[in-house]
Amino acid sequence: MERDPFAPDAPDTQDVLDALDDPDCRTIIEHIDGAMTANDIADACDVPLSTTYRKLDLLSEASLLEEQVELRTDGRHTTRYILAFDEVRITLTEDNAIELIIEHREQSPEERLSELWSEVQKET
């Protein structure tokens, strides 16, 4: 079976737990309304911008946020962040192992293209 190139990689369980345990990260999750810039998020959450960027990185690494690049004709692209999940479940398997399941929301074609563009920019 061929892997969907747009499917998110499974995050490290500890990354998800660390992000959800962080009060600033939880505040960001609670205040994100659609696609928002880091400045919008910092203002909405009353968190310093430098802290906001660190927390956005934590949430992105944990696959709880997606970065979208807004392409502009002037070449000054803007990054916006959106919630990437509908549900997070932590369960105990029969082998007493912790299993993390993140139910990702369905992406629109525009979101998928924006995510692909973000990945291309990271590689260059």
Coordinates of N, CA and C in Angstrom, one line a residue, residues 3-12 16 60-64 100 102 104 115 119:
R3 N 2.0 5.0 0.7 CA 1.7 6.0 1.7 C 1.3 7.3 1.1
D4 N 0.2 7.9 1.7 CA -0.3 9.3 1.3 C 0.8 10.3 1.6
P5 N 1.4 11.0 0.6 CA 2.4 12.0 0.9 C 1.9 13.2 1.8
F6 N 0.6 13.3 1.9 CA 0.0 14.4 2.7 C -0.3 14.0 4.1
A7 N -0.3 12.7 4.3 CA -0.6 12.2 5.6 C 0.4 12.6 6.6
P8 N 0.0 13.1 7.8 CA 1.0 13.6 8.8 C 1.7 12.4 9.3
D9 N 3.0 12.6 9.7 CA 3.8 11.6 10.3 C 3.3 11.4 11.7
A10 N 3.4 10.2 12.3 CA 2.9 10.0 13.6 C 3.9 10.7 14.6
P11 N 3.3 11.5 15.4 CA 4.2 12.3 16.4 C 4.7 11.4 17.5
D12 N 5.7 11.8 18.1 CA 6.2 11.1 19.3 C 5.2 11.4 20.4
V16 N 3.6 15.0 22.2 CA 2.1 15.4 22.4 C 1.8 15.7 23.8
S60 N 3.3 22.3 16.7 CA 3.5 21.7 15.3 C 4.3 20.4 15.3
E61 N 5.3 20.3 16.2 CA 6.1 19.1 16.3 C 5.2 17.9 16.8
A62 N 4.2 18.3 17.6 CA 3.3 17.3 18.1 C 2.1 17.0 17.2
S63 N 2.2 17.6 16.0 CA 1.1 17.4 15.0 C -0.3 17.9 15.5
L64 N -0.3 18.9 16.4 CA -1.5 19.4 16.8 C -1.9 20.7 16.1
L100 N -1.3 6.3 21.4 CA -1.7 7.7 21.2 C -2.4 7.7 19.8
I102 N -4.4 10.4 17.3 CA -4.8 11.8 17.0 C -5.7 11.7 15.8
H104 N -7.1 13.5 13.0 CA -6.8 14.7 12.2 C -8.1 15.1 11.5
E115 N 0.3 23.2 2.8 CA 1.2 22.3 3.6 C 2.3 21.8 2.7
E119 N 6.4 22.5 3.3 CA 7.4 21.5 3.3 C 8.5 21.7 2.3

